[in-house]
Amino acid sequence: MNSAQIEIQLIASLVAIACAIPGTFLVLRKMAMISDAISHSILPGIVIGFFITQDLNSPLLILFAAFTGIITVILVEYIQKTGLVKEDTAIGLVFPALFSIGVILIAKNANDVHLDVDAVLLGELAFAPFDRLLISGVDVGPKALWIIGVILLITVTLLIAFFKELKVSTFDAGLAASLGFSPAIIHYGLMSVASVTTVGAFDAVGAILVVALMIAPAAAAYLLTTDLKKMLGLAITFGVMSAISGYWFAHWLDASIAGSITTMLGLLFLMVYLFAPSKGVIAVMYREKQQRIEVSLLTFLLHLKNHNELEERHVNHLREHINWQKVRAKTVLELALKNNMIVVDKNIVSLTEKGDTFTSKAIDYIITNEDTQIEDMKDDFFLFRG
Amino acid sequence: MSKIAVKVDDLTVAYNYKPVLWDIDLEIPEGVLMAIVGPNGAGKSTLIKSILGILKPIAGSVTIYGKPYNKQRQLVAYVPQKGSVDWDFPTTALDVVMMGTYGSLGWIKRPRQKEKKAALEALEKVGMLAFKGRQISQLSGGQQQRIFLARALVQNASIYFMDEPFQGVDATTEIAIINILKELRKAGKTVIVVHHDLQTVPEYFDWVTFLNVKKIATGPVKDIFNDDNLTKTYGINFKVSVQE
């Protein structure tokens, strides 16, 4: 690896971390789309800021852009509050309007401005190392690295200072308000951080990837944990993993870095979506299948417990009696046998002692819903978990 | 007569210029266990939210022990309606109860061992200690309500507001909750509950407010919980047997 490669990966990783932090809260607040809106509508802010400062790297540009980000949020909320349109519609109305103002401003002044729509949408990470920050003539690294580094430092400081406030206002805005933590202040604080982060990341990765970096890692982390701190940690890890693997994927394909990182984010989310241990698609399907079988088993055992007559307990009779198809009846019968819950003698099925106690306990649990007595059964049966 | 815990003067609250509470005057004495009853849309939750400053009234004022709410926050705990939070939020039962301590901590300061200990004690009081590590969506409706109650207990307030705490809970939980509320009253706290089941009002509460956009009546259950006020509030003829 040469130093430019290291610098690109470092920038991409810092951007990923800076995005994952506000992204986690946006996902939890069900506001993922607002990041899309912000990332587009900061364009006019950048353009106007550029007209005023004539410098693409001026910190004023970031302030202008963050300001338009906040305006987006305020406009969306204002339109939504009228009660005439829903939130997603309001978002869909506001950001294209602001974005198009930016596009027109660029087009009108395209001749003498080094700012084009492609770069805005997709960013160009590969060129980031060429733009150096010089402090009294000494090269201290790429400008993009410094910009995102400072933004990340601010974000992390705010996160640590206001973690508790963010948590309570996201979980229960009513409680937050009654405790004296104004949800509005926290809301706009978070939106400001999201806007500033978007602007900082914008230059490096463009408007579309910013959204992916905010939402995909948090959405994947959400499927893996039930702890907010772990969710933040996982989101950051996923973001960095995608940033670095995306860089090498682009290197290998000789393609756009931003595009490759987004692809990696998509793949990563897909993997988690499918294979997450408890919320993943496969785990859910497996659990539902197990539950169906177990309910069948319980129905079957209960039938045996309720009927002493021999004809009710004959293997063939059971099938028509409980009205199951052959395969299902066979699975259930085998499962009961394997767990030593029944014995079959001359095609007559009887409950064993274990089967009998199990059935009583299970029925008892279903009726009373008391957790304590079935603790020992929980390991074997899905039915009694959570 | 004892001190006035909550005083509401000429309170009017509107959504989109349509009043949902109209010129409410209300005095809640210290140490009562009070039900707010009234039909759907009568403004019961709105009244609580306005007292707590979550909603801004278009007229009128509210004082808690003679001072505005934002000066008296520490004295007040609030249990919102169950639907008002995100149950899929990645947090545990213990964590939710700990949030009750955030108010006394203020901005930036973080909860420590002392707050954790208080939260564990509150969980024990509501019989939920065994579930402290559970993600909140994996609790039953009654268990979730107990967690909310524990969160209010941990605030160690003087006045408790509860918005339909018995909604969707079974009889066992309902009795457990009302017993805790009665204990709070015994300890001299004021408890205000939005309540729907008229049959249980005389059994659970000693004070009642009838509300239907306007205040119909307020006072001791034994004096004012009668067919006349029920009819005025609900608009149809009512017969509720008041237990002696």
XYZ file of C-alpha atoms in Angstrom:
630
model
C 0.000 0.000 0.000
C 1.252 3.462 -0.804
C 0.442 6.503 1.297
C -2.357 7.681 -1.017
C -4.111 4.344 -0.621
C -3.810 4.503 3.133
C -5.127 8.051 3.130
C -8.145 7.141 1.021
C -9.028 4.246 3.302
C -8.552 6.425 6.344
C -10.863 9.103 4.940
C -13.459 6.520 3.929
C -13.341 4.928 7.396
C -13.688 8.246 9.229
C -16.608 9.189 6.969
C -18.204 5.817 7.734
C -17.886 6.339 11.486
C -19.122 9.929 11.327
C -22.160 8.763 9.342
C -22.949 5.679 11.433
C -23.445 7.669 14.635
C -26.254 10.019 13.546
C -27.472 7.258 11.206
C -28.196 4.958 14.142
C -30.492 7.532 15.702
C -32.145 8.361 12.377
C -32.975 4.683 11.892
C -34.347 4.399 15.425
C -36.421 7.529 14.929
C -37.758 6.076 11.655
C -36.336 9.081 9.844
C -34.042 7.345 7.375
C -35.490 9.301 4.471
C -34.669 12.631 6.068
C -30.970 11.874 5.509
C -31.723 11.514 1.814
C -33.500 14.852 1.872
C -30.643 16.572 3.712
C -27.974 15.138 1.447
C -29.697 16.561 -1.615
C -30.929 19.862 -0.323
C -27.575 20.983 1.027
C -26.530 21.495 -2.583
C -27.889 25.043 -2.865
C -26.151 25.804 0.440
C -22.842 24.644 -0.975
C -23.345 26.574 -4.206
C -24.360 29.808 -2.508
C -21.531 29.408 -0.022
C -19.153 28.960 -2.937
C -20.429 32.090 -4.686
C -19.760 34.068 -1.566
C -16.383 32.622 -0.586
C -15.101 31.549 -4.027
C -13.350 28.688 -2.227
C -14.570 25.088 -2.328
C -12.805 24.231 0.909
C -13.910 27.130 3.034
C -15.417 26.112 6.377
C -18.136 28.669 5.631
C -19.343 26.323 2.908
C -19.991 23.662 5.522
C -21.953 26.105 7.644
C -24.035 27.249 4.690
C -24.762 23.695 3.673
C -25.624 22.620 7.212
C -27.945 25.589 7.405
C -29.857 24.486 4.302
C -29.991 20.996 5.838
C -31.757 22.420 8.883
C -34.060 24.463 6.637
C -35.031 21.214 4.913
C -36.015 19.649 8.224
C -37.964 22.723 9.288
C -39.791 22.914 5.949
C -40.651 19.210 6.025
C -42.037 19.546 9.519
C -43.920 22.701 8.674
C -45.630 21.132 5.668
C -46.352 17.990 7.652
C -47.839 19.953 10.551
C -50.500 21.462 8.336
C -51.947 17.962 8.329
C -52.584 18.168 4.585
C -49.790 15.773 3.561
C -47.927 12.944 5.269
C -44.259 13.108 6.265
C -42.889 11.091 3.337
C -44.834 13.289 0.914
C -43.496 16.407 2.613
C -39.925 15.081 2.240
C -40.606 14.304 -1.411
C -41.800 17.858 -1.945
C -39.030 19.715 -0.167
C -35.742 18.195 -1.214
C -36.197 18.080 -4.995
C -37.189 21.742 -4.841
C -34.047 22.730 -2.961
C -31.829 20.387 -4.959
C -33.100 21.768 -8.258
C -32.308 25.292 -7.107
C -28.738 24.077 -6.571
C -28.622 22.399 -9.984
C -29.884 25.542 -11.738
C -27.398 27.721 -9.849
C -24.538 25.462 -10.957
C -25.727 25.318 -14.565
C -26.134 29.085 -14.788
C -22.580 29.608 -13.600
C -20.960 26.425 -14.887
C -18.442 28.192 -17.088
C -16.242 29.550 -14.390
C -17.109 27.268 -11.508
C -15.314 24.080 -10.722
C -18.331 22.268 -9.387
C -20.320 19.700 -11.317
C -23.385 17.628 -10.603
C -21.691 14.248 -11.116
C -19.104 14.969 -8.476
C -21.810 16.160 -6.130
C -23.873 12.999 -6.514
C -21.094 10.433 -6.482
C -18.106 12.182 -4.973
C -14.569 11.358 -5.965
C -12.606 9.776 -3.197
C -9.731 8.848 -5.474
C -8.729 12.503 -5.843
C -8.969 13.305 -2.143
C -5.226 12.716 -1.423
C -4.229 15.321 -4.046
C -5.849 18.175 -2.189
C -3.410 18.799 0.672
C -3.722 20.956 3.715
C -0.669 23.159 4.108
C -0.022 24.862 7.404
C 2.706 27.508 7.003
C 4.032 25.604 4.057
C 4.133 22.204 5.747
C 2.000 19.377 4.304
C -0.119 17.951 7.136
C -2.262 15.576 5.075
C -5.295 15.664 2.792
C -7.831 18.398 3.502
C -10.711 15.923 3.370
C -9.105 13.945 6.183
C -8.926 17.018 8.396
C -12.457 18.136 7.626
C -14.036 14.792 8.390
C -11.713 14.283 11.349
C -12.875 17.491 12.994
C -16.524 16.685 12.273
C -16.092 13.204 13.731
C -14.455 14.607 16.845
C -17.387 16.981 17.372
C -19.913 14.206 16.723
C -18.270 11.831 19.188
C -18.007 14.536 21.855
C -21.692 15.376 21.454
C -22.629 11.698 21.472
C -20.812 11.064 24.735
C -22.131 14.224 26.358
C -25.749 13.768 25.294
C -26.079 9.997 24.974
C -28.652 9.764 27.748
C -30.717 12.646 26.349
C -30.630 11.211 22.828
C -31.696 7.827 24.121
C -34.614 9.006 26.192
C -35.958 11.454 23.619
C -35.720 8.864 20.851
C -37.401 6.167 22.913
C -40.068 8.265 24.595
C -40.356 11.910 23.603
C -43.208 12.439 26.073
C -41.093 11.344 29.015
C -38.147 13.407 27.787
C -40.351 16.487 27.672
C -41.775 15.872 31.136
C -38.256 15.381 32.529
C -37.196 18.713 31.099
C -35.113 17.500 28.135
C -36.690 19.426 25.299
C -37.182 16.903 22.474
C -37.107 19.783 20.003
C -33.591 20.856 21.028
C -32.318 17.289 20.785
C -34.123 16.787 17.489
C -32.567 19.845 15.888
C -29.220 19.049 17.473
C -29.260 15.639 15.840
C -30.378 17.155 12.549
C -27.534 19.674 12.693
C -25.010 16.907 13.286
C -26.527 14.890 10.432
C -26.319 17.939 8.150
C -22.741 18.822 9.041
C -21.659 15.191 8.682
C -23.375 14.999 5.318
C -21.547 18.082 4.089
C -18.214 16.823 5.385
C -18.695 13.437 3.786
C -20.242 14.889 0.655
C -17.004 16.041 -0.871
C -15.431 12.635 -0.402
C -18.261 10.246 -1.191
C -21.115 12.251 -2.710
C -24.783 12.651 -1.865
C -25.941 9.117 -2.563
C -23.269 7.228 -0.657
C -23.730 9.459 2.368
C -27.255 8.150 2.698
C -26.083 4.550 2.325
C -23.397 5.056 4.971
C -25.891 6.541 7.395
C -28.662 4.021 6.983
C -27.296 0.611 5.917
C -24.853 0.003 8.812
C -27.440 1.103 11.398
C -30.186 -0.981 9.795
C -27.924 -4.055 9.824
C -26.865 -3.436 13.434
C -30.521 -3.077 14.448
C -31.129 -6.680 13.403
C -28.294 -7.985 15.569
C -28.645 -6.452 18.987
C -31.082 -5.245 21.618
C -28.663 -2.784 23.189
C -28.280 0.758 21.942
C -24.555 1.002 22.722
C -23.860 -2.276 20.943
C -25.968 -1.096 18.032
C -23.803 2.010 17.708
C -20.651 -0.104 17.944
C -21.859 -2.570 15.334
C -23.003 0.186 12.978
C -19.552 1.797 13.199
C -17.838 -1.565 12.605
C -20.029 -2.332 9.602
C -19.404 1.119 8.166
C -15.621 0.782 8.456
C -15.661 -2.782 7.115
C -17.601 -1.680 4.033
C -15.389 1.367 3.535
C -12.195 -0.670 3.491
C -13.492 -3.695 1.594
C -15.217 -1.319 -0.839
C -11.956 0.460 -1.496
C -10.188 -2.785 -2.379
C -13.128 -3.961 -4.453
C -12.888 -0.739 -6.467
C -9.127 -1.169 -6.717
C -9.577 -4.678 -8.090
C -12.317 -3.695 -10.553
C -10.754 -0.315 -11.320
C -14.182 1.223 -10.651
C -15.671 4.044 -8.594
C -14.745 3.831 -4.918
C -18.046 5.346 -3.799
C -20.002 2.841 -5.881
C -17.984 -0.080 -4.549
C -18.425 0.963 -0.921
C -22.176 1.238 -1.468
C -22.193 -2.215 -3.058
C -20.384 -3.618 -0.027
C -22.902 -1.952 2.284
C -25.728 -3.540 0.339
C -24.113 -6.983 0.450
C -23.391 -6.643 4.140
C -26.969 -5.719 4.909
C -28.225 -8.606 2.786
C -26.047 -11.062 4.721
C -27.263 -9.774 8.080
C -30.857 -9.683 6.845
C -30.663 -13.335 5.883
C -28.457 -14.769 8.595
C -28.977 -12.650 11.735
C -29.327 -15.147 14.585
C -32.718 -14.116 15.935
C -34.237 -11.487 13.638
C -32.844 -12.775 10.325
C -35.149 -14.132 7.641
C -33.774 -17.664 7.885
C -33.876 -17.743 11.680
C -37.473 -16.496 11.659
C -38.520 -19.110 9.085
C -36.826 -21.873 11.044
C -38.400 -20.736 14.286
C -41.873 -20.580 12.765
C -41.486 -24.087 11.384
C -40.349 -25.361 14.779
C -43.236 -23.649 16.476
C -45.731 -25.216 14.100
C -44.316 -28.650 14.808
C -44.306 -28.054 18.521
C -47.879 -26.834 18.585
C -48.794 -29.958 16.646
C -46.871 -32.077 19.123
C -48.647 -30.470 22.020
C -52.053 -30.939 20.371
C -51.177 -34.573 19.812
C -50.013 -35.152 23.390
C -53.067 -33.400 24.730
C -55.287 -35.650 22.660
C -53.585 -38.693 24.179
C -53.934 -37.282 27.657
C -57.623 -36.633 27.216
C -58.523 -40.003 25.747
C -58.060 -43.338 27.422
C -60.135 -45.340 24.910
C -57.988 -47.635 22.815
C -59.657 -46.759 19.512
C -58.878 -43.063 20.082
C -55.212 -43.895 20.485
C -54.753 -46.169 17.484
C -52.072 -44.923 15.080
C -54.365 -44.963 12.061
C -57.237 -43.504 13.888
C -55.163 -40.617 15.179
C -54.459 -39.469 11.698
C -58.065 -39.000 10.723
C -59.019 -37.850 14.166
C -56.692 -34.910 14.458
C -57.108 -34.395 10.748
C -53.455 -34.254 9.774
C -51.806 -35.231 6.562
C -49.553 -38.265 6.553
C -46.237 -36.398 6.565
C -47.155 -34.138 9.437
C -48.535 -36.984 11.514
C -45.333 -38.912 10.926
C -43.069 -35.984 11.904
C -44.986 -35.386 15.081
C -45.093 -39.047 15.995
C -41.340 -39.353 15.460
C -40.596 -36.233 17.439
C -42.664 -37.490 20.366
C -40.963 -40.884 20.200
C -37.509 -39.341 20.035
C -38.183 -37.290 23.143
C -39.493 -40.370 25.006
C -42.879 -38.783 25.436
C -44.884 -41.648 23.987
C -44.622 -45.401 23.532
C -46.201 -47.261 20.634
C -47.318 -50.768 21.425
C -49.190 -52.773 18.740
C -50.147 -49.545 16.995
C -51.625 -48.134 20.193
C -50.002 -44.902 21.340
C -49.655 -44.086 25.058
C -48.080 -41.219 26.941
C -44.987 -41.983 28.973
C -44.598 -40.476 32.395
C -42.322 -37.787 30.928
C -44.860 -37.034 28.215
C -47.600 -36.776 30.783
C -45.767 -34.290 33.034
C -44.648 -32.315 30.015
C -48.201 -31.953 28.751
C -49.562 -30.890 32.140
C -46.810 -28.332 32.594
C -47.213 -26.948 29.101
C -50.973 -26.588 29.431
C -50.528 -25.026 32.815
C -48.122 -22.509 31.330
C -50.415 -21.658 28.445
C -53.300 -21.025 30.829
C -51.518 -19.174 33.616
C -48.733 -17.610 31.555
C -46.416 -18.007 34.531
C -42.841 -18.269 33.474
C -41.199 -19.810 36.479
C -42.182 -23.463 36.190
C -41.115 -23.960 32.613
C -37.569 -22.604 32.844
C -36.139 -26.111 32.328
C -38.236 -26.694 29.222
C -37.156 -23.529 27.497
C -33.964 -24.935 26.087
C -35.748 -27.675 24.185
C -38.746 -25.822 22.918
C -39.167 -22.650 20.917
C -42.764 -22.338 21.924
C -41.833 -21.191 25.375
C -39.224 -18.690 24.467
C -39.861 -14.965 24.612
C -58.483 21.195 53.968
C -55.081 19.964 52.868
C -52.738 21.723 50.441
C -53.534 21.993 46.751
C -51.071 19.890 44.736
C -52.204 20.858 41.248
C -54.169 23.927 40.323
C -55.548 24.490 36.825
C -56.989 27.903 35.943
C -59.118 28.687 32.895
C -57.237 26.139 30.805
C -58.188 25.961 27.128
C -56.346 23.687 24.727
C -57.021 23.371 21.023
C -55.846 21.169 18.173
C -56.044 23.064 14.897
C -58.208 25.746 16.525
C -60.763 23.194 17.672
C -60.911 23.279 21.457
C -60.469 19.887 23.092
C -60.446 21.375 26.571
C -62.613 24.361 27.292
C -62.071 26.672 30.246
C -61.062 24.081 32.801
C -60.725 25.062 36.452
C -59.478 22.288 38.649
C -57.930 21.927 42.060
C -56.407 18.619 43.049
C -55.740 18.362 46.784
C -52.548 16.758 48.010
C -52.726 13.077 48.891
C -55.686 11.975 46.793
C -55.888 9.029 44.421
C -57.912 10.579 41.649
C -59.543 9.159 38.520
C -60.183 11.305 35.475
C -63.152 9.808 33.651
C -64.947 10.793 30.489
C -65.796 9.467 27.017
C -63.280 9.055 24.194
C -62.156 12.430 22.918
C -63.124 14.147 26.159
C -59.601 15.542 26.507
C -58.411 13.375 29.403
C -54.927 12.734 28.024
C -54.808 16.299 26.744
C -55.467 17.579 30.261
C -52.561 15.575 31.657
C -50.245 16.569 28.829
C -51.139 20.228 29.297
C -50.493 20.052 33.024
C -47.097 18.528 32.222
C -46.295 21.209 29.696
C -46.041 18.723 26.818
C -48.873 20.561 25.062
C -49.097 24.339 24.970
C -52.496 25.696 26.006
C -53.999 28.651 24.125
C -55.218 30.108 27.408
C -55.015 29.508 31.110
C -52.338 28.378 33.501
C -51.264 25.410 35.577
C -49.382 25.454 38.855
C -47.841 22.636 40.841
C -47.741 23.534 44.533
C -48.149 27.147 43.565
C -45.357 27.323 40.974
C -45.249 26.724 37.225
C -44.483 23.195 36.069
C -41.003 23.866 34.713
C -39.927 24.958 38.214
C -41.426 21.849 39.820
C -40.413 19.076 37.430
C -38.700 17.076 40.142
C -42.003 16.729 41.963
C -43.830 15.119 39.060
C -43.692 11.670 37.437
C -45.606 10.687 34.331
C -46.615 7.299 32.931
C -47.658 7.828 29.304
C -50.089 5.688 27.341
C -48.552 2.431 26.280
C -48.746 3.207 22.590
C -46.563 6.280 22.902
C -43.176 4.588 22.846
C -41.260 2.521 20.328
C -41.311 -1.003 21.757
C -38.714 -2.232 19.277
C -36.181 0.261 20.577
C -32.964 -1.551 21.530
C -33.191 -1.227 25.279
C -33.795 -3.443 28.291
C -36.346 -3.279 31.093
C -33.708 -2.043 33.544
C -32.599 0.616 31.096
C -36.128 1.943 30.687
C -36.553 2.196 34.463
C -33.194 3.986 34.716
C -34.561 6.649 32.368
C -36.755 7.722 35.274
C -33.634 8.950 37.045
C -32.539 11.153 34.135
C -34.700 14.049 35.266
C -32.932 14.469 38.585
C -29.559 14.070 36.847
C -30.188 16.903 34.427
C -28.322 17.466 31.171
C -25.043 15.651 30.403
C -24.532 13.914 33.791
C -24.726 10.169 33.458
C -26.465 7.607 35.686
C -24.168 5.713 38.085
C -24.428 2.972 40.681
C -26.833 4.940 42.853
C -29.325 5.336 40.002
C -28.945 1.697 39.025
C -29.646 0.606 42.579
C -32.789 2.745 42.711
C -33.950 1.263 39.404
C -33.411 -2.293 40.649
C -35.395 -1.537 43.796
C -38.262 -0.134 41.747
C -38.222 -3.237 39.532
C -38.436 -5.393 42.620
C -41.372 -3.381 43.929
C -43.384 -4.072 40.787
C -42.306 -7.717 40.733
C -40.240 -7.445 37.559
C -36.717 -7.949 38.860
C -36.397 -11.302 37.076
C -36.978 -9.566 33.743
C -34.457 -6.755 34.089
C -32.353 -7.882 31.128
C -35.255 -8.470 28.733
C -35.647 -6.421 25.613
C -38.879 -4.511 26.184
C -40.774 -5.893 23.171
C -40.346 -9.369 24.653
C -42.466 -8.464 27.658
C -46.221 -8.980 27.817
C -48.551 -5.970 27.927
C -48.963 -6.202 31.687
C -45.225 -6.525 32.216
C -44.578 -3.469 30.035
C -47.036 -1.480 32.132
C -45.240 -2.563 35.311
C -41.948 -1.388 33.841
C -43.498 2.003 33.180
C -44.789 2.136 36.713
C -41.322 1.257 38.028
C -39.903 4.076 35.923
C -42.295 6.511 37.565
C -41.524 5.133 41.042
C -37.817 5.660 40.543
C -38.457 9.354 39.943
C -39.456 9.550 43.595
C -41.965 12.269 42.845
C -44.765 13.807 44.892
C -47.348 13.776 42.124
C -47.889 10.880 39.713
C -49.782 11.186 36.436
C -50.815 7.977 34.691
C -52.514 7.773 31.324
C -54.648 4.629 31.219
C -52.314 2.348 33.150
C -54.823 -0.515 33.055
C -55.141 -0.553 29.295
C -54.641 -4.099 28.028
C -53.440 -5.599 31.307
C -54.891 -8.644 32.998
C -56.692 -8.673 36.331
C -53.628 -9.764 38.328
C -51.525 -6.907 36.989
C -54.364 -4.445 37.473
C -54.606 -5.375 41.149
C -50.832 -5.253 41.534
C -50.746 -1.777 39.995
C -53.640 -0.401 42.041
C -52.049 -1.721 45.227
C -48.881 0.181 44.433
C -50.931 3.307 43.733
C -52.725 2.933 47.058
C -49.361 2.588 48.781
C -48.232 5.810 47.120
C -51.286 7.583 48.449
C -50.618 6.193 51.909
C -47.144 7.702 51.676
C -48.800 11.083 51.122
C -48.327 11.238 47.333
C -50.913 12.537 44.912
C -51.866 10.139 42.108
C -53.898 11.149 39.056
C -55.080 8.413 36.712
C -56.928 8.540 33.402
C -59.361 5.687 33.867
C -61.921 3.950 31.683
C -63.578 1.288 33.771
C -66.359 3.080 35.637
C -67.234 -0.015 37.655
C -63.941 0.070 39.520
C -63.868 3.806 40.272
C -65.425 3.559 43.780
C -63.211 0.635 44.658
C -59.884 2.069 43.458
C -60.152 5.821 43.915
C -61.139 8.332 46.581
C -61.356 11.364 44.296
C -62.794 11.751 40.808
C -62.988 14.316 38.022
C -65.625 14.059 35.316
C -64.428 15.543 32.074
C -65.979 16.022 28.684
C -64.249 18.961 26.972
C -65.540 20.970 29.929
C -65.147 19.963 33.528
C -68.401 18.397 34.705
C -67.554 17.807 38.349
C -64.672 17.117 40.679
C -64.585 15.952 44.262
C -64.637 12.948 46.585
C -65.942 9.756 44.975
C -68.458 9.214 47.764
C -70.049 12.624 47.183
C -70.067 13.064 43.442
C -69.774 9.644 41.791
C -73.447 9.328 40.938
C -75.765 8.706 38.017
C -76.423 12.388 37.583
C -72.773 13.266 36.874
C -72.264 10.150 34.786
C -75.215 11.083 32.626
C -73.951 14.642 32.265
C -70.521 13.339 31.233
C -71.445 10.506 28.929
C -74.702 11.927 27.652
C -76.737 8.747 28.139
C -78.513 7.364 31.116
C -76.284 5.475 33.451
C -76.821 3.209 36.369
C -73.701 2.392 38.281
C -74.069 0.810 41.648
C -71.833 2.584 44.096
C -70.360 0.223 46.619
C -70.631 1.143 50.255
